[in-house]
Coordinates of C-alpha atoms in Angstrom, one line a residue:
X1 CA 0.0 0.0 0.0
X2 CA 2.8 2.7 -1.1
X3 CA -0.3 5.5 -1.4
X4 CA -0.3 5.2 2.3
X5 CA 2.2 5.0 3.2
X6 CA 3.4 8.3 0.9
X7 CA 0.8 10.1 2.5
X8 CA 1.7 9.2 6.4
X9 CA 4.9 10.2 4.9
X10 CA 3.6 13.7 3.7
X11 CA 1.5 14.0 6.9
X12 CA 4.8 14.0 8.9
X13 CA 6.7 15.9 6.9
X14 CA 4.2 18.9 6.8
X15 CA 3.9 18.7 10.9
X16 CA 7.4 19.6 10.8
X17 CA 7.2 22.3 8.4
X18 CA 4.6 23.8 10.5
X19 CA 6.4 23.3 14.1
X20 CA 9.6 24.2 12.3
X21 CA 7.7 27.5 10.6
X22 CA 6.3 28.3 14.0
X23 CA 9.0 28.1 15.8
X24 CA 11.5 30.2 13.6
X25 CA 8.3 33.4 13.8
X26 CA 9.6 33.6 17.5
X27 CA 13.4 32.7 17.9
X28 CA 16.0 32.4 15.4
X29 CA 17.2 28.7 14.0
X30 CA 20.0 27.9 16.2
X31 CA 18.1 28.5 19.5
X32 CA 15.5 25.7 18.2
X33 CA 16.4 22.0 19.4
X34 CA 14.9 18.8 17.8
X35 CA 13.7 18.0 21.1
X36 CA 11.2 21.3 21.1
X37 CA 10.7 21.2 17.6
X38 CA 9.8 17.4 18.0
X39 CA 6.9 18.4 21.2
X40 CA 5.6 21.1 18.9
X41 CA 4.6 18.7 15.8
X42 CA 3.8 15.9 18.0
X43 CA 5.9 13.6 16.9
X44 CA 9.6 11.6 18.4
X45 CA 13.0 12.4 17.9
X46 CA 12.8 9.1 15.8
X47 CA 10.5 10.1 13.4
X48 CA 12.0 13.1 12.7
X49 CA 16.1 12.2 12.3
X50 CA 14.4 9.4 10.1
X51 CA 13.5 12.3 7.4
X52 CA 16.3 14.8 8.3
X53 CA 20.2 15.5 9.7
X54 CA 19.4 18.2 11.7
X55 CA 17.3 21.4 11.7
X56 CA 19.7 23.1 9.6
X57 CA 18.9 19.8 6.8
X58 CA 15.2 20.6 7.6
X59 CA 15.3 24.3 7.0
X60 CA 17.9 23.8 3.6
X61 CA 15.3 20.8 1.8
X62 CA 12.3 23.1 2.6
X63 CA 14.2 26.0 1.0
X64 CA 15.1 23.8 -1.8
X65 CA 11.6 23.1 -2.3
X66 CA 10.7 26.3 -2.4
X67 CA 13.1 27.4 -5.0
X68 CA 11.8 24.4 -7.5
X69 CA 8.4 25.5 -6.9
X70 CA 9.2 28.9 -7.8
X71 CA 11.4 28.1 -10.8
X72 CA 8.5 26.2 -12.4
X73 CA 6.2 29.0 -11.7
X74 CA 8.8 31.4 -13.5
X75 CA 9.8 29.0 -16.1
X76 CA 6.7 30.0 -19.0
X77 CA 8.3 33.3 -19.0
X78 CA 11.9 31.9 -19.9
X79 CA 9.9 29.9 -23.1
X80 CA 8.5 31.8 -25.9
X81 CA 6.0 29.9 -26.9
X82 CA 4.5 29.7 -24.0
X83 CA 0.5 30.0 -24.0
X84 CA 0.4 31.6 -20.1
X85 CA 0.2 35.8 -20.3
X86 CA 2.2 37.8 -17.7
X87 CA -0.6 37.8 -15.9
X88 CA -1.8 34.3 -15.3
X89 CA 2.1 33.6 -14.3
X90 CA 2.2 36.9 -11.7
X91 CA -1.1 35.5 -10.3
X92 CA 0.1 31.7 -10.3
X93 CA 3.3 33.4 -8.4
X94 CA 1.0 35.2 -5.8
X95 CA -1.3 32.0 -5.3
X96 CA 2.1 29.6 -4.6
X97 CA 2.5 32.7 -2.4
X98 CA -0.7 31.9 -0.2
X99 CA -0.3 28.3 -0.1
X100 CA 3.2 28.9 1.4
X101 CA 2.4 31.7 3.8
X102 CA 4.5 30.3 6.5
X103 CA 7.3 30.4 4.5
X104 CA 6.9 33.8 3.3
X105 CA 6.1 35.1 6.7
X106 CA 9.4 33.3 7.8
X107 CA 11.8 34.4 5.3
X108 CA 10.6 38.1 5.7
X109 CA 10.7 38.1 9.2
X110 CA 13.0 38.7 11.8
X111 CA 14.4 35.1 11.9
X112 CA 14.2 34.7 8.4
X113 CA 17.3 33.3 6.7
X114 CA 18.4 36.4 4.3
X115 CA 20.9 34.2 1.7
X116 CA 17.7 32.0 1.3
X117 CA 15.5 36.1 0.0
X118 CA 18.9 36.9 -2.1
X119 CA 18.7 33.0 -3.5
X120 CA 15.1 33.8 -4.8
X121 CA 15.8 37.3 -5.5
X122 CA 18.9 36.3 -8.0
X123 CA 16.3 33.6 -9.4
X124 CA 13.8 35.6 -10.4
X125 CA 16.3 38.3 -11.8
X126 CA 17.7 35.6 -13.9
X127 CA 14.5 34.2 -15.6
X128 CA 13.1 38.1 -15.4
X129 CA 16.5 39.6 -16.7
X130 CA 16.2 36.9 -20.1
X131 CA 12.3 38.2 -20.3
X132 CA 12.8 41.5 -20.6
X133 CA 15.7 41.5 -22.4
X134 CA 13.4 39.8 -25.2
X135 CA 10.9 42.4 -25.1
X136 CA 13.0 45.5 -24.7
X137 CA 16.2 45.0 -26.8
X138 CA 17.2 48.1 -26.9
X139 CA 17.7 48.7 -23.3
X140 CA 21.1 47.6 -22.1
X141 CA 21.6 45.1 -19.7
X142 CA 22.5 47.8 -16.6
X143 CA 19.0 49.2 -17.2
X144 CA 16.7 46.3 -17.0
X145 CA 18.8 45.5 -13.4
X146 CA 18.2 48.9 -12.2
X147 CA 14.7 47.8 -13.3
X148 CA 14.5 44.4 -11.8
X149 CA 15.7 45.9 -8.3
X150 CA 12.6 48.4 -8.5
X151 CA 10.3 45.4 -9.5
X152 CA 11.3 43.2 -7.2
X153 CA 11.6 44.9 -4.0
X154 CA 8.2 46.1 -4.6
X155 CA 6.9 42.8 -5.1
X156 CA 8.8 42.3 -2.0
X157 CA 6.8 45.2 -0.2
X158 CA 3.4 43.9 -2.0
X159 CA 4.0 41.0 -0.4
X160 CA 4.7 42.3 3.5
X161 CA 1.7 44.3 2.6
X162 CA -0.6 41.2 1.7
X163 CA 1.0 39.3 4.8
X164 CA 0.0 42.6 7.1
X165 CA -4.0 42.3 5.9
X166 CA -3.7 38.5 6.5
X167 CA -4.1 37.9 2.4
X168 CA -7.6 38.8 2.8
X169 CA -7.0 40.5 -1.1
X170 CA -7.5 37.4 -3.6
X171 CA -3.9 36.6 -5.5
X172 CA -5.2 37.6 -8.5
X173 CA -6.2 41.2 -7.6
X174 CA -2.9 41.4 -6.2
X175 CA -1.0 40.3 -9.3
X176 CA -2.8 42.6 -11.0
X177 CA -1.8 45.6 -9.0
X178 CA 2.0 44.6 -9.1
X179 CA 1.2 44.1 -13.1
X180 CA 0.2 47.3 -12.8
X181 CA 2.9 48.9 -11.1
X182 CA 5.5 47.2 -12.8
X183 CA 4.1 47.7 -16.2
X184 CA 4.3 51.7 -15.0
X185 CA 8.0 51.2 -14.1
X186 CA 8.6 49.4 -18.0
X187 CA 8.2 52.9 -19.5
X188 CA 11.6 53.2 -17.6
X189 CA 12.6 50.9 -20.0
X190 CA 11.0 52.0 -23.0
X191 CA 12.2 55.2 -22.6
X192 CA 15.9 54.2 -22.9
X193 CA 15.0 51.5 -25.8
X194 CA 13.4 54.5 -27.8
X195 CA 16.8 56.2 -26.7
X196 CA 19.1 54.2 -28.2
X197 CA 16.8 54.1 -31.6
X198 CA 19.0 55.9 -34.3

């Protein structure tokens, strides 16, 4: 019965996540033991060196995760035959957003592990960097990362926004106001490709 079994599996798993997510919201990672983590998800010591090393292999497979998940949301705007607009990716972005609160709320906050947000920062400036580099060729590459810093911290600042009203905003409203703002900042961009027009 390997369905079961795969679920029981996930079960665990995601009780750790959520003790572990928890957890790092009040005290930073090294002041967390497996024994407290372990009383928080309800589960032994056993059970959870049978999935991971250490809290520090916890923490770096859920970040890994998170960066796959993340990539494949990004990756229609790397292909350019892709059928998905801008905006059905921004709001596919904003949903994966939602269903990963904890996270979000984590790597924002005060214990939140900062190479993780430059990780996911320098990903999404490498799939955005290619995108708009396609649709504005005439803007060199030091202006579309002056761009992508604008962009992205506001995203960034959409997104401690969103956390602050509890998401109460659907993801799709809110991908549309960051389309919005963003596609404000692109005349930024235009501007210097009609620049450099002979």
């Amino acid at each position: 019965m390997p369905g079961a079994k795969d679920h029981r599996v996930w079960v665990t798993q995601r009780l750790i996540r959520e003790a572990f997510t928890g957890l790092l919201k009040q005290k930073p990672i090294q002041s967390i033991s497996i024994k407290e983590l372990c009383e928080v998800a309800g589960i032994n010591r056993g059970t959870f060196y049978a999935h991971y090393r250490d809290i520090y292999d916890l923490r770096e497979k859920i970040e890994s995760d998170m960066y796959q998940d993340v990539l494949g949301e990004l990756k229609p705007l790397l292909d350019s035959d892709a059928k998905a607009t801008q905006r059905e990716i921004t709001t596919a972005v904003f949903q994966w957003m939602r269903e990963n609160r904890d996270m979000c709320e984590v790597v924002l906050g005060e214990y939140g592990d900062r190479s993780f947000l430059w990780k996911m920062l320098d990903l999404g400036r490498m799939v955005c960097q290619e995108s708009y580099q396609r649709m504005f060729e005439g803007a060199s590459p030091r202006d579309i990362s002056w761009f992508y810093a604008y962009a992205s911290w506001g995203c960034i600042g959409l997104l401690r926004r969103w956390l602050w009203e509890d998401m109460e905003t659907p993801a799709s409203e809110v991908a549309g106001i960051a389309e919005q703002l963003i596609g404000q900042g692109m005349q930024f961009l235009t501007e210097k490709q009609k620049g450099r027009k002979p």
